[in-house]
RNA sequence: GGGGCGGUGGCGGAAUGGCAGACGCAUCGGUCUUAAAAACCGAAGGGGCAACCCGUGUGGGUUCGAAUCCCACCCGCCCUACCA
């Protein structure tokens, strides 16, 4: 009986041996091409999850493959060790965050080692080590010196459970809850440190084109940065509404993406927090405005998320002047205008902006269309009592289609859809000829006219709106309920699809610009605004500055000091790190212990020597992870030494060799957080002249998520968690690794299946038995050239296919193809090929190709066959194109696209021969009998399609 | 509302213009066994004795040929959301 495969024995033995041999020691070697491979570092929660295996072991396989290809590979690991869970554990269990974290890291190191990954442990970094966060603080000072860090008193999102502020991207969902604990956030006004990431908005956008990242991430970042092009236009508060104004004080700048709609701006809306609100509100509106502003701020505190919320707002009593036509327009406040975007004020163009349209209808504000409908559609509704006999016949005579509409209690109407200018002209003429005195009908969608028996009025201004309504209300009491012409029209359900649009189109009702085609309108108006000195082209970004202050203990202290004499003063570089005091008290009040720690808080001002106070906020942990892939290069560089602004956080020779990251892998959930911050960091580092490149990671791959057997996210509460430690005991790390890679495309993730892993376990057993079992074989078949060639072909095709698949991170098909090679070897084992040169070649190839996937079994078997250097330093096998080539192929014969025959032919058969063979096939003959062959297609060297009719 | 990804046997999935279902799981039959498990060998998309027919969410289109390309729709998941 042959020796059994026992991963439980083999795996720890090799893991220890590799450490002893220094197999994964990394040394810079200028003669070798480097490959810097990083997988996102774990948070030391205390227990390794199968998700970590899913993220890390395929990365390890890819890194090992690079190494076997001859690259000098750096594949480091570290811990993102600051963060709330440690502090919460401290409050709950009394364990100090530092001890708690280090104990977790210690446990996790062991778990990580059980993966058998080729981590460069010499390069490990732990972000909560003072020698690490010394540099995190150094970066803060550098950013501060560059004017990229600033302190601002502003409303921020606050998690009442975690007792800290959150960055915008850490607030999730419709109910705006905390990313970490799920508690809905509230608004708080606090003095906070921020980084000017917005200064790099355009570069962050442009840089995306230079990196090989998934389109999905690029799209998410593009949307998050949210560039929009338009113009800044200066409206002014009407002089009588801001009596004591200094010059320029009444200027009310707005950002708009649609300067071509300026003539349709019939009112303005300010954010409730806008500084001008209190200045311009008239005494009569004071009470209402005050109440609304207060309600708006409270609403922020409770829940801002109300989707599809009814529009609300209050008139300030003040007016502004529209710079393009001098129109006097009312200024309102409303919470749909955000203080944090653009200028906190908008010009409202209700005819072409849906939010403004809703608002105007609700509050009776005039709506004036200023962009023609590109589709040319218009509609008219005429009460049959408004027109004289013969109207209907005239419509028919002119070939104008119409239908009858019945409006309850108002009788019968003609509904006339109008599709062209000519039709509208003809229709207007007929209408005018048939309208009874005192009656009217309207044309909406285009033209925007009300045709009276004696006049035509056009809705081309707020004044016209008033005039039209005056006349309609005078003519018909029913219209008294409507405040604007558009409100009157919107009462007619049949009009609903032509009243509003936001397309670009020919400008109308816009003074001298009327008639400007949509393609030019925006540019033309912008140029004119600049020339008039009332506006200019402008670009706005949705991206906000990065809020990094956290009101918690367990983070890197912000190295700043507040001095009553000198103001905000930075800690001198040479004094870093600002160390977290170990004797802090963790109380369940939620307040940061640093706030109450006198020894930490009270300092001497480095500038004047007087008493001063230390900043007690710590930094967002994304700050630590923004530069950890630089820290790996030389862990804890200059440990124990004083720093200066001219330092480099890593050994410069090492940095020059390894940087930047060639391949990065990790989850998609960081698309608009870590992955944007670290790009910002690198661009700032380039401006500090620390690095000569613009992007931190050249290639990125996002793996999917491993789910529970029930296809749901794994969670303890669902009880669907697969614990990796148990799995290692049962199956061994190699089997888990291979199974996780086999389960499906890496980027998609998928459900764990405890049955499915059996197939991979059998594979490992088979590989083992193929190499170890001395019994199979021989039989009495004679040595067969053809069978040898076939085994070699399979082996070389496998090398070829596995190489291209591993290159593309298609691990699932890599494993499938290795299984197929296993099948071929199993079949060959009971033939005379067993033990031949071809057999040895195929088996060695299998072991080499398996090595990145299953490092232990491949090493054990390789050493048994070839005692000496590790399988992991062997050269990745090359395929022989000749050996891989098929010599017989199946010629598929189709008749009219359906398969009617398959013929074995020599590979490389020419068209004439293929055609002849195909047509001679008896079944094919049967299908073309009695029909005319129209065409014969020969494709791909292996398919003939005979087209008959 | 906007954007993205996806829909293929009982299941995970392969095939990105040329034999649909590679590889594996589960299933069924067989060998071994007192028996079962394991292991090994074999079968297998559905229908039909067969020739064949039908099959990649639905409907159309392009093509000699479509899971694959185009159009419309349905369903699922993810991201985003009053961004002017």
mmCIF file of N, CA and C (backbone and C1' of nucleotides) in Angstrom, chain A residues 228 255-257 309 311 336-338 341 346 355 542 544 742-743 745 755 759 762 810 812 816 819 822-823 826 898 900 902 923 926-927 937 943 945, chain B residues 2-6 11-15 18-20 22-26 38-41 51-54 63-65 78-84:
data_model
loop_
_atom_site.group_PDB
_atom_site.id
_atom_site.type_symbol
_atom_site.label_atom_id
_atom_site.label_comp_id
_atom_site.label_asym_id
_atom_site.label_seq_id
_atom_site.Cartn_x
_atom_site.Cartn_y
_atom_site.Cartn_z
ATOM 1 N N UNK A 228 -18.288 68.724 -13.377
ATOM 2 C CA UNK A 228 -19.264 69.258 -14.331
ATOM 3 C C UNK A 228 -18.816 70.607 -14.851
ATOM 4 N N UNK A 255 -23.345 78.732 -9.738
ATOM 5 C CA UNK A 255 -22.733 77.854 -10.724
ATOM 6 C C UNK A 255 -23.862 77.194 -11.496
ATOM 7 N N UNK A 256 -23.721 77.165 -12.811
ATOM 8 C CA UNK A 256 -24.725 76.476 -13.613
ATOM 9 C C UNK A 256 -24.047 75.681 -14.721
ATOM 10 N N UNK A 257 -24.603 74.512 -15.006
ATOM 11 C CA UNK A 257 -24.104 73.766 -16.168
ATOM 12 C C UNK A 257 -24.844 74.201 -17.418
ATOM 13 N N UNK A 309 -38.636 63.540 -1.284
ATOM 14 C CA UNK A 309 -39.271 64.456 -0.346
ATOM 15 C C UNK A 309 -39.963 65.578 -1.118
ATOM 16 N N UNK A 311 -40.922 69.139 -2.186
ATOM 17 C CA UNK A 311 -40.110 70.354 -2.142
ATOM 18 C C UNK A 311 -40.654 71.320 -1.105
ATOM 19 N N UNK A 336 -33.307 71.991 -0.896
ATOM 20 C CA UNK A 336 -32.787 71.189 -2.008
ATOM 21 C C UNK A 336 -31.534 71.833 -2.600
ATOM 22 N N UNK A 337 -31.243 73.024 -2.137
ATOM 23 C CA UNK A 337 -29.968 73.631 -2.514
ATOM 24 C C UNK A 337 -28.985 73.420 -1.379
ATOM 25 N N UNK A 338 -27.828 72.890 -1.738
ATOM 26 C CA UNK A 338 -26.859 72.486 -0.721
ATOM 27 C C UNK A 338 -25.745 73.511 -0.602
ATOM 28 N N UNK A 341 -22.179 72.474 -2.203
ATOM 29 C CA UNK A 341 -21.868 72.290 -3.619
ATOM 30 C C UNK A 341 -21.975 73.627 -4.338
ATOM 31 N N UNK A 346 -28.446 78.942 -6.322
ATOM 32 C CA UNK A 346 -28.677 78.580 -7.719
ATOM 33 C C UNK A 346 -29.575 79.598 -8.396
ATOM 34 N N UNK A 355 -36.070 69.806 -10.757
ATOM 35 C CA UNK A 355 -36.283 70.204 -9.361
ATOM 36 C C UNK A 355 -36.890 71.589 -9.299
ATOM 37 N N UNK A 542 -17.751 67.449 -7.583
ATOM 38 C CA UNK A 542 -18.562 66.957 -6.488
ATOM 39 C C UNK A 542 -17.686 66.526 -5.310
ATOM 40 N N UNK A 544 -15.348 66.360 -2.258
ATOM 41 C CA UNK A 544 -15.164 67.279 -1.136
ATOM 42 C C UNK A 544 -13.812 67.017 -0.497
ATOM 43 N N UNK A 742 -10.935 27.630 -7.655
ATOM 44 C CA UNK A 742 -11.706 26.851 -8.616
ATOM 45 C C UNK A 742 -13.182 27.257 -8.648
ATOM 46 N N UNK A 743 -13.647 27.819 -7.570
ATOM 47 C CA UNK A 743 -15.070 28.047 -7.321
ATOM 48 C C UNK A 743 -15.762 28.873 -8.423
ATOM 49 N N UNK A 745 -15.059 32.616 -11.307
ATOM 50 C CA UNK A 745 -14.177 33.741 -11.628
ATOM 51 C C UNK A 745 -13.880 34.565 -10.378
ATOM 52 N N UNK A 755 -19.476 20.492 -0.328
ATOM 53 C CA UNK A 755 -19.380 19.287 -1.159
ATOM 54 C C UNK A 755 -18.366 19.520 -2.287
ATOM 55 N N UNK A 759 -14.146 17.593 -4.678
ATOM 56 C CA UNK A 759 -13.556 17.394 -6.003
ATOM 57 C C UNK A 759 -12.105 17.837 -6.040
ATOM 58 N N UNK A 762 -9.967 15.392 -4.052
ATOM 59 C CA UNK A 762 -9.642 14.229 -4.883
ATOM 60 C C UNK A 762 -8.501 14.556 -5.843
ATOM 61 N N UNK A 810 -7.400 34.178 -14.254
ATOM 62 C CA UNK A 810 -8.534 33.264 -14.403
ATOM 63 C C UNK A 810 -8.179 31.940 -13.723
ATOM 64 N N UNK A 812 -9.916 29.912 -11.942
ATOM 65 C CA UNK A 812 -10.852 28.794 -12.018
ATOM 66 C C UNK A 812 -10.545 27.900 -13.217
ATOM 67 N N UNK A 816 -9.123 23.965 -13.530
ATOM 68 C CA UNK A 816 -9.842 23.019 -14.402
ATOM 69 C C UNK A 816 -8.865 22.353 -15.374
ATOM 70 N N UNK A 819 -6.713 19.848 -13.693
ATOM 71 C CA UNK A 819 -7.481 18.620 -13.466
ATOM 72 C C UNK A 819 -7.523 17.775 -14.735
ATOM 73 N N UNK A 822 -4.357 16.002 -15.019
ATOM 74 C CA UNK A 822 -4.415 14.896 -14.066
ATOM 75 C C UNK A 822 -5.173 13.715 -14.692
ATOM 76 N N UNK A 823 -6.307 14.009 -15.318
ATOM 77 C CA UNK A 823 -7.088 12.934 -15.944
ATOM 78 C C UNK A 823 -6.274 12.204 -17.000
ATOM 79 N N UNK A 826 -3.739 10.004 -15.309
ATOM 80 C CA UNK A 826 -4.365 8.819 -14.724
ATOM 81 C C UNK A 826 -4.648 7.771 -15.795
ATOM 82 N N UNK A 898 -26.432 23.929 -39.518
ATOM 83 C CA UNK A 898 -26.684 22.833 -38.569
ATOM 84 C C UNK A 898 -25.654 21.738 -38.779
ATOM 85 N N UNK A 900 -24.134 18.416 -39.469
ATOM 86 C CA UNK A 900 -24.636 17.197 -40.111
ATOM 87 C C UNK A 900 -23.551 16.136 -40.246
ATOM 88 N N UNK A 902 -19.283 14.904 -38.841
ATOM 89 C CA UNK A 902 -17.982 15.171 -38.235
ATOM 90 C C UNK A 902 -16.995 14.187 -38.841
ATOM 91 N N UNK A 923 -24.066 11.488 -44.644
ATOM 92 C CA UNK A 923 -25.169 12.207 -43.998
ATOM 93 C C UNK A 923 -25.335 13.603 -44.585
ATOM 94 N N UNK A 926 -27.136 13.317 -47.807
ATOM 95 C CA UNK A 926 -28.564 13.170 -47.585
ATOM 96 C C UNK A 926 -29.250 14.539 -47.425
ATOM 97 N N UNK A 927 -28.534 15.454 -46.726
ATOM 98 C CA UNK A 927 -29.151 16.753 -46.448
ATOM 99 C C UNK A 927 -29.068 17.735 -47.600
ATOM 100 N N UNK A 937 -18.636 27.544 -47.050
ATOM 101 C CA UNK A 937 -17.730 28.363 -46.227
ATOM 102 C C UNK A 937 -16.797 27.446 -45.454
ATOM 103 N N UNK A 943 -14.020 23.870 -39.876
ATOM 104 C CA UNK A 943 -15.471 23.875 -40.036
ATOM 105 C C UNK A 943 -15.860 24.212 -41.467
ATOM 106 N N UNK A 945 -19.279 24.993 -43.734
ATOM 107 C CA UNK A 945 -20.731 25.227 -43.737
ATOM 108 C C UNK A 945 -21.203 25.266 -45.177
ATOM 109 P P G B 2 -33.427 56.936 -15.244
ATOM 110 O "O5'" G B 2 -31.934 57.350 -14.842
ATOM 111 C "C5'" G B 2 -31.370 58.563 -15.344
ATOM 112 C "C4'" G B 2 -29.979 58.727 -14.790
ATOM 113 C "C3'" G B 2 -29.031 57.571 -15.098
ATOM 114 O "O3'" G B 2 -28.476 57.667 -16.391
ATOM 115 C "C1'" G B 2 -28.898 58.059 -12.810
ATOM 116 P P G B 3 -28.118 56.322 -17.211
ATOM 117 O "O5'" G B 3 -26.839 55.751 -16.445
ATOM 118 C "C5'" G B 3 -25.592 56.442 -16.521
ATOM 119 C "C4'" G B 3 -24.604 55.789 -15.597
ATOM 120 C "C3'" G B 3 -24.331 54.316 -15.858
ATOM 121 O "O3'" G B 3 -23.473 54.102 -16.964
ATOM 122 C "C1'" G B 3 -24.637 54.617 -13.553
ATOM 123 P P G B 4 -23.600 52.743 -17.831
ATOM 124 O "O5'" G B 4 -23.009 51.637 -16.863
ATOM 125 C "C5'" G B 4 -21.618 51.648 -16.543
ATOM 126 C "C4'" G B 4 -21.352 50.695 -15.417
ATOM 127 C "C3'" G B 4 -21.594 49.233 -15.733
ATOM 128 O "O3'" G B 4 -20.544 48.674 -16.494
ATOM 129 C "C1'" G B 4 -22.508 49.709 -13.627
ATOM 130 P P C B 5 -20.863 47.479 -17.544
ATOM 131 O "O5'" C B 5 -21.048 46.222 -16.582
ATOM 132 C "C5'" C B 5 -19.968 45.741 -15.780
ATOM 133 C "C4'" C B 5 -20.485 44.747 -14.781
ATOM 134 C "C3'" C B 5 -21.154 43.520 -15.373
ATOM 135 O "O3'" C B 5 -20.206 42.568 -15.826
ATOM 136 C "C1'" C B 5 -22.485 44.326 -13.615
ATOM 137 P P G B 6 -20.578 41.666 -17.123
ATOM 138 O "O5'" G B 6 -21.844 40.842 -16.634
ATOM 139 C "C5'" G B 6 -21.653 39.589 -16.012
ATOM 140 C "C4'" G B 6 -22.868 39.183 -15.240
ATOM 141 C "C3'" G B 6 -23.925 38.409 -16.000
ATOM 142 O "O3'" G B 6 -23.532 37.079 -16.255
ATOM 143 C "C1'" G B 6 -24.977 39.926 -14.550
ATOM 144 P P C B 11 -30.004 24.567 -11.713
ATOM 145 O "O5'" C B 11 -28.819 24.398 -10.679
ATOM 146 C "C5'" C B 11 -28.959 24.810 -9.329
ATOM 147 C "C4'" C B 11 -27.640 24.645 -8.624
ATOM 148 C "C3'" C B 11 -26.476 25.408 -9.252
ATOM 149 O "O3'" C B 11 -26.474 26.773 -8.861
ATOM 150 C "C1'" C B 11 -25.798 23.208 -8.805
ATOM 151 P P G B 12 -25.827 27.846 -9.839
ATOM 152 O "O5'" G B 12 -24.275 27.630 -9.582
ATOM 153 C "C5'" G B 12 -23.726 27.908 -8.296
ATOM 154 C "C4'" G B 12 -22.239 27.693 -8.351
ATOM 155 C "C3'" G B 12 -21.535 28.383 -9.499
ATOM 156 O "O3'" G B 12 -21.356 29.758 -9.224
ATOM 157 C "C1'" G B 12 -20.732 26.170 -9.313
ATOM 158 P P G B 13 -21.232 30.773 -10.412
ATOM 159 O "O5'" G B 13 -19.895 30.286 -11.096
ATOM 160 C "C5'" G B 13 -19.653 30.486 -12.481
ATOM 161 C "C4'" G B 13 -18.719 29.404 -12.943
ATOM 162 C "C3'" G B 13 -18.354 29.477 -14.407
ATOM 163 O "O3'" G B 13 -17.143 30.195 -14.522
ATOM 164 C "C1'" G B 13 -19.260 27.349 -13.928
ATOM 165 P P A B 14 -16.815 30.947 -15.810
ATOM 166 O "O5'" A B 14 -16.615 29.695 -16.777
ATOM 167 C "C5'" A B 14 -15.374 29.311 -17.131
ATOM 168 C "C4'" A B 14 -15.345 28.225 -18.169
ATOM 169 C "C3'" A B 14 -15.367 28.758 -19.578
ATOM 170 O "O3'" A B 14 -14.101 29.295 -19.870
ATOM 171 C "C1'" A B 14 -16.619 26.766 -19.437
ATOM 172 P P A B 15 -13.993 30.685 -20.546
ATOM 173 O "O5'" A B 15 -14.634 30.363 -21.978
ATOM 174 C "C5'" A B 15 -13.888 29.568 -22.887
ATOM 175 C "C4'" A B 15 -14.774 29.135 -24.013
ATOM 176 C "C3'" A B 15 -15.393 30.263 -24.835
ATOM 177 O "O3'" A B 15 -14.490 30.659 -25.850
ATOM 178 C "C1'" A B 15 -17.041 28.633 -24.313
ATOM 179 P P G B 18 -16.509 31.756 -32.068
ATOM 180 O "O5'" G B 18 -16.972 30.430 -32.808
ATOM 181 C "C5'" G B 18 -18.353 30.071 -32.818
ATOM 182 C "C4'" G B 18 -18.548 28.863 -33.681
ATOM 183 C "C3'" G B 18 -17.401 27.879 -33.603
ATOM 184 O "O3'" G B 18 -17.964 26.583 -33.672
ATOM 185 C "C1'" G B 18 -17.687 28.594 -35.846
ATOM 186 P P C B 19 -18.412 25.884 -32.323
ATOM 187 O "O5'" C B 19 -18.763 24.451 -32.920
ATOM 188 C "C5'" C B 19 -19.885 24.262 -33.766
ATOM 189 C "C4'" C B 19 -20.507 22.950 -33.399
ATOM 190 C "C3'" C B 19 -20.859 22.840 -31.905
ATOM 191 O "O3'" C B 19 -22.051 22.088 -31.794
ATOM 192 C "C1'" C B 19 -19.344 21.147 -32.481
ATOM 193 P P A B 20 -23.387 22.894 -31.614
ATOM 194 O "O5'" A B 20 -23.239 23.586 -30.196
ATOM 195 C "C5'" A B 20 -23.118 22.788 -29.052
ATOM 196 C "C4'" A B 20 -22.357 23.550 -27.997
ATOM 197 C "C3'" A B 20 -22.247 22.807 -26.690
ATOM 198 O "O3'" A B 20 -21.065 22.025 -26.702
ATOM 199 C "C1'" A B 20 -23.087 24.972 -26.281
ATOM 200 P P A B 22 -19.166 19.481 -20.220
ATOM 201 O "O5'" A B 22 -17.570 19.459 -20.264
ATOM 202 C "C5'" A B 22 -16.882 19.355 -21.509
ATOM 203 C "C4'" A B 22 -15.560 20.079 -21.433
ATOM 204 C "C3'" A B 22 -14.764 19.845 -20.152
ATOM 205 O "O3'" A B 22 -13.994 18.657 -20.255
ATOM 206 C "C1'" A B 22 -14.849 22.156 -20.605
ATOM 207 P P C B 23 -14.089 17.502 -19.192
ATOM 208 O "O5'" C B 23 -13.693 18.280 -17.852
ATOM 209 C "C5'" C B 23 -12.352 18.679 -17.612
ATOM 210 C "C4'" C B 23 -12.288 19.480 -16.332
ATOM 211 C "C3'" C B 23 -13.068 18.883 -15.160
ATOM 212 O "O3'" C B 23 -12.319 17.864 -14.520
ATOM 213 C "C1'" C B 23 -13.618 21.146 -15.332
ATOM 214 P P G B 24 -13.078 16.610 -13.914
ATOM 215 O "O5'" G B 24 -13.935 17.248 -12.733
ATOM 216 C "C5'" G B 24 -13.302 17.580 -11.509
ATOM 217 C "C4'" G B 24 -14.213 18.449 -10.673
ATOM 218 C "C3'" G B 24 -15.452 17.797 -10.086
ATOM 219 O "O3'" G B 24 -15.132 16.954 -9.001
ATOM 220 C "C1'" G B 24 -15.993 19.941 -10.878
ATOM 221 P P C B 25 -16.127 15.807 -8.560
ATOM 222 O "O5'" C B 25 -17.355 16.618 -7.943
ATOM 223 C "C5'" C B 25 -17.217 17.296 -6.697
ATOM 224 C "C4'" C B 25 -18.511 17.988 -6.354
ATOM 225 C "C3'" C B 25 -19.709 17.076 -6.213
ATOM 226 O "O3'" C B 25 -19.715 16.441 -4.952
ATOM 227 C "C1'" C B 25 -20.315 18.931 -7.524
ATOM 228 P P A B 26 -20.201 14.946 -4.835
ATOM 229 O "O5'" A B 26 -21.770 15.065 -5.163
ATOM 230 C "C5'" A B 26 -22.666 15.641 -4.213
ATOM 231 C "C4'" A B 26 -24.025 15.845 -4.835
ATOM 232 C "C3'" A B 26 -24.689 14.587 -5.403
ATOM 233 O "O3'" A B 26 -25.357 13.853 -4.408
ATOM 234 C "C1'" A B 26 -24.773 16.292 -7.015
ATOM 235 P P A B 38 -18.727 7.667 -0.338
ATOM 236 O "O5'" A B 38 -17.171 7.312 -0.318
ATOM 237 C "C5'" A B 38 -16.299 8.052 0.525
ATOM 238 C "C4'" A B 38 -14.949 7.381 0.543
ATOM 239 C "C3'" A B 38 -14.303 7.201 -0.828
ATOM 240 O "O3'" A B 38 -13.633 8.366 -1.252
ATOM 241 C "C1'" A B 38 -14.188 5.171 0.354
ATOM 242 P P A B 39 -13.660 8.776 -2.813
ATOM 243 O "O5'" A B 39 -12.860 7.573 -3.481
ATOM 244 C "C5'" A B 39 -11.470 7.418 -3.223
ATOM 245 C "C4'" A B 39 -10.991 6.118 -3.822
ATOM 246 C "C3'" A B 39 -11.312 5.962 -5.313
ATOM 247 O "O3'" A B 39 -10.352 6.639 -6.115
ATOM 248 C "C1'" A B 39 -11.942 4.006 -4.181
ATOM 249 P P C B 40 -10.833 7.364 -7.446
ATOM 250 O "O5'" C B 40 -11.006 6.158 -8.460
ATOM 251 C "C5'" C B 40 -9.892 5.341 -8.790
ATOM 252 C "C4'" C B 40 -10.372 4.078 -9.444
ATOM 253 C "C3'" C B 40 -11.269 4.292 -10.659
ATOM 254 O "O3'" C B 40 -10.514 4.561 -11.823
ATOM 255 C "C1'" C B 40 -12.257 2.689 -9.246
ATOM 256 P P C B 41 -11.082 5.558 -12.919
ATOM 257 O "O5'" C B 41 -12.096 4.621 -13.716
ATOM 258 C "C5'" C B 41 -11.629 3.467 -14.402
ATOM 259 C "C4'" C B 41 -12.806 2.711 -14.950
ATOM 260 C "C3'" C B 41 -13.812 3.555 -15.726
ATOM 261 O "O3'" C B 41 -13.396 3.785 -17.056
ATOM 262 C "C1'" C B 41 -14.964 2.166 -14.213
ATOM 263 P P A B 51 -30.466 8.827 -34.431
ATOM 264 O "O5'" A B 51 -31.010 9.380 -35.824
ATOM 265 C "C5'" A B 51 -30.580 8.774 -37.032
ATOM 266 C "C4'" A B 51 -31.456 9.240 -38.167
ATOM 267 C "C3'" A B 51 -31.562 10.756 -38.273
ATOM 268 O "O3'" A B 51 -30.491 11.273 -39.027
ATOM 269 C "C1'" A B 51 -33.727 9.797 -38.331
ATOM 270 P P C B 52 -29.947 12.666 -38.754
ATOM 271 O "O5'" C B 52 -31.247 13.519 -39.030
ATOM 272 C "C5'" C B 52 -31.476 14.735 -38.345
ATOM 273 C "C4'" C B 52 -32.921 14.822 -37.943
ATOM 274 C "C3'" C B 52 -33.242 16.009 -37.062
ATOM 275 O "O3'" C B 52 -33.530 17.148 -37.862
ATOM 276 C "C1'" C B 52 -34.078 14.066 -36.041
ATOM 277 P P C B 53 -33.057 18.568 -37.391
ATOM 278 O "O5'" C B 53 -34.156 18.878 -36.277
ATOM 279 C "C5'" C B 53 -35.527 18.982 -36.655
ATOM 280 C "C4'" C B 53 -36.379 19.055 -35.408
ATOM 281 C "C3'" C B 53 -35.971 20.131 -34.421
ATOM 282 O "O3'" C B 53 -36.470 21.402 -34.803
ATOM 283 C "C1'" C B 53 -36.309 18.134 -33.256
ATOM 284 P P C B 54 -35.616 22.698 -34.473
ATOM 285 O "O5'" C B 54 -35.815 22.822 -32.906
ATOM 286 C "C5'" C B 54 -37.123 22.999 -32.358
ATOM 287 C "C4'" C B 54 -37.055 22.955 -30.850
ATOM 288 C "C3'" C B 54 -35.997 23.849 -30.235
ATOM 289 O "O3'" C B 54 -36.440 25.192 -30.224
ATOM 290 C "C1'" C B 54 -35.914 21.733 -29.197
ATOM 291 P P U B 63 -27.478 40.652 -43.218
ATOM 292 O "O5'" U B 63 -26.459 39.532 -42.743
ATOM 293 C "C5'" U B 63 -25.064 39.793 -42.734
ATOM 294 C "C4'" U B 63 -24.340 38.627 -42.134
ATOM 295 C "C3'" U B 63 -24.675 37.279 -42.768
ATOM 296 O "O3'" U B 63 -23.957 37.086 -43.977
ATOM 297 C "C1'" U B 63 -24.687 37.083 -40.406
ATOM 298 P P C B 64 -24.687 36.393 -45.216
ATOM 299 O "O5'" C B 64 -24.823 34.856 -44.785
ATOM 300 C "C5'" C B 64 -25.588 33.956 -45.568
ATOM 301 C "C4'" C B 64 -25.340 32.557 -45.077
ATOM 302 C "C3'" C B 64 -25.422 32.396 -43.564
ATOM 303 O "O3'" C B 64 -26.754 32.222 -43.137
ATOM 304 C "C1'" C B 64 -23.454 31.369 -44.343
ATOM 305 P P G B 65 -27.229 32.935 -41.830
ATOM 306 O "O5'" G B 65 -26.344 32.242 -40.717
ATOM 307 C "C5'" G B 65 -26.620 30.879 -40.371
ATOM 308 C "C4'" G B 65 -25.591 30.390 -39.401
ATOM 309 C "C3'" G B 65 -25.473 31.205 -38.116
ATOM 310 O "O3'" G B 65 -26.466 30.797 -37.194
ATOM 311 C "C1'" G B 65 -23.321 30.774 -38.972
ATOM 312 P P C B 78 -27.230 44.040 -3.331
ATOM 313 O "O5'" C B 78 -26.037 44.860 -3.987
ATOM 314 C "C5'" C B 78 -24.683 44.458 -3.801
ATOM 315 C "C4'" C B 78 -23.786 45.273 -4.697
ATOM 316 C "C3'" C B 78 -23.840 46.777 -4.475
ATOM 317 O "O3'" C B 78 -23.091 47.184 -3.347
ATOM 318 C "C1'" C B 78 -23.960 46.354 -6.785
ATOM 319 P P C B 79 -23.610 48.422 -2.461
ATOM 320 O "O5'" C B 79 -23.158 49.663 -3.355
ATOM 321 C "C5'" C B 79 -21.782 49.871 -3.645
ATOM 322 C "C4'" C B 79 -21.650 50.879 -4.759
ATOM 323 C "C3'" C B 79 -22.267 52.241 -4.492
ATOM 324 O "O3'" C B 79 -21.445 53.035 -3.653
ATOM 325 C "C1'" C B 79 -22.856 51.561 -6.653
ATOM 326 P P U B 80 -22.088 54.085 -2.653
ATOM 327 O "O5'" U B 80 -22.815 55.087 -3.650
ATOM 328 C "C5'" U B 80 -22.065 56.101 -4.330
ATOM 329 C "C4'" U B 80 -22.969 56.849 -5.265
ATOM 330 C "C3'" U B 80 -24.107 57.612 -4.603
ATOM 331 O "O3'" U B 80 -23.682 58.825 -4.011
ATOM 332 C "C1'" U B 80 -24.954 56.436 -6.458
ATOM 333 P P A B 81 -24.313 59.275 -2.629
ATOM 334 O "O5'" A B 81 -25.581 60.108 -3.101
ATOM 335 C "C5'" A B 81 -25.456 61.115 -4.084
ATOM 336 C "C4'" A B 81 -26.756 61.204 -4.831
ATOM 337 C "C3'" A B 81 -27.943 61.631 -4.006
ATOM 338 O "O3'" A B 81 -27.891 63.015 -3.746
ATOM 339 C "C1'" A B 81 -28.563 59.920 -5.510
ATOM 340 P P C B 82 -28.862 63.674 -2.714
ATOM 341 O "O5'" C B 82 -29.362 64.867 -3.659
ATOM 342 C "C5'" C B 82 -29.625 64.566 -5.035
ATOM 343 C "C4'" C B 82 -30.593 65.581 -5.584
ATOM 344 C "C3'" C B 82 -29.980 66.959 -5.731
ATOM 345 O "O3'" C B 82 -30.229 67.446 -7.027
ATOM 346 C "C1'" C B 82 -32.073 67.053 -4.611
ATOM 347 P P C B 83 -29.418 66.834 -8.255
ATOM 348 O "O5'" C B 83 -27.956 67.437 -7.994
ATOM 349 C "C5'" C B 83 -27.676 68.809 -8.226
ATOM 350 C "C4'" C B 83 -26.194 68.950 -8.548
ATOM 351 C "C3'" C B 83 -25.681 67.747 -9.343
ATOM 352 O "O3'" C B 83 -25.159 68.019 -10.610
ATOM 353 C "C1'" C B 83 -24.521 67.969 -7.236
ATOM 354 P P A B 84 -24.580 68.882 -11.442
ATOM 355 O "O5'" A B 84 -25.722 69.957 -11.711
ATOM 356 C "C5'" A B 84 -25.340 71.284 -12.050
ATOM 357 C "C4'" A B 84 -26.522 72.173 -11.800
ATOM 358 C "C3'" A B 84 -26.220 73.666 -11.768
ATOM 359 O "O3'" A B 84 -26.120 74.217 -13.073
ATOM 360 C "C1'" A B 84 -27.559 73.108 -9.934
#
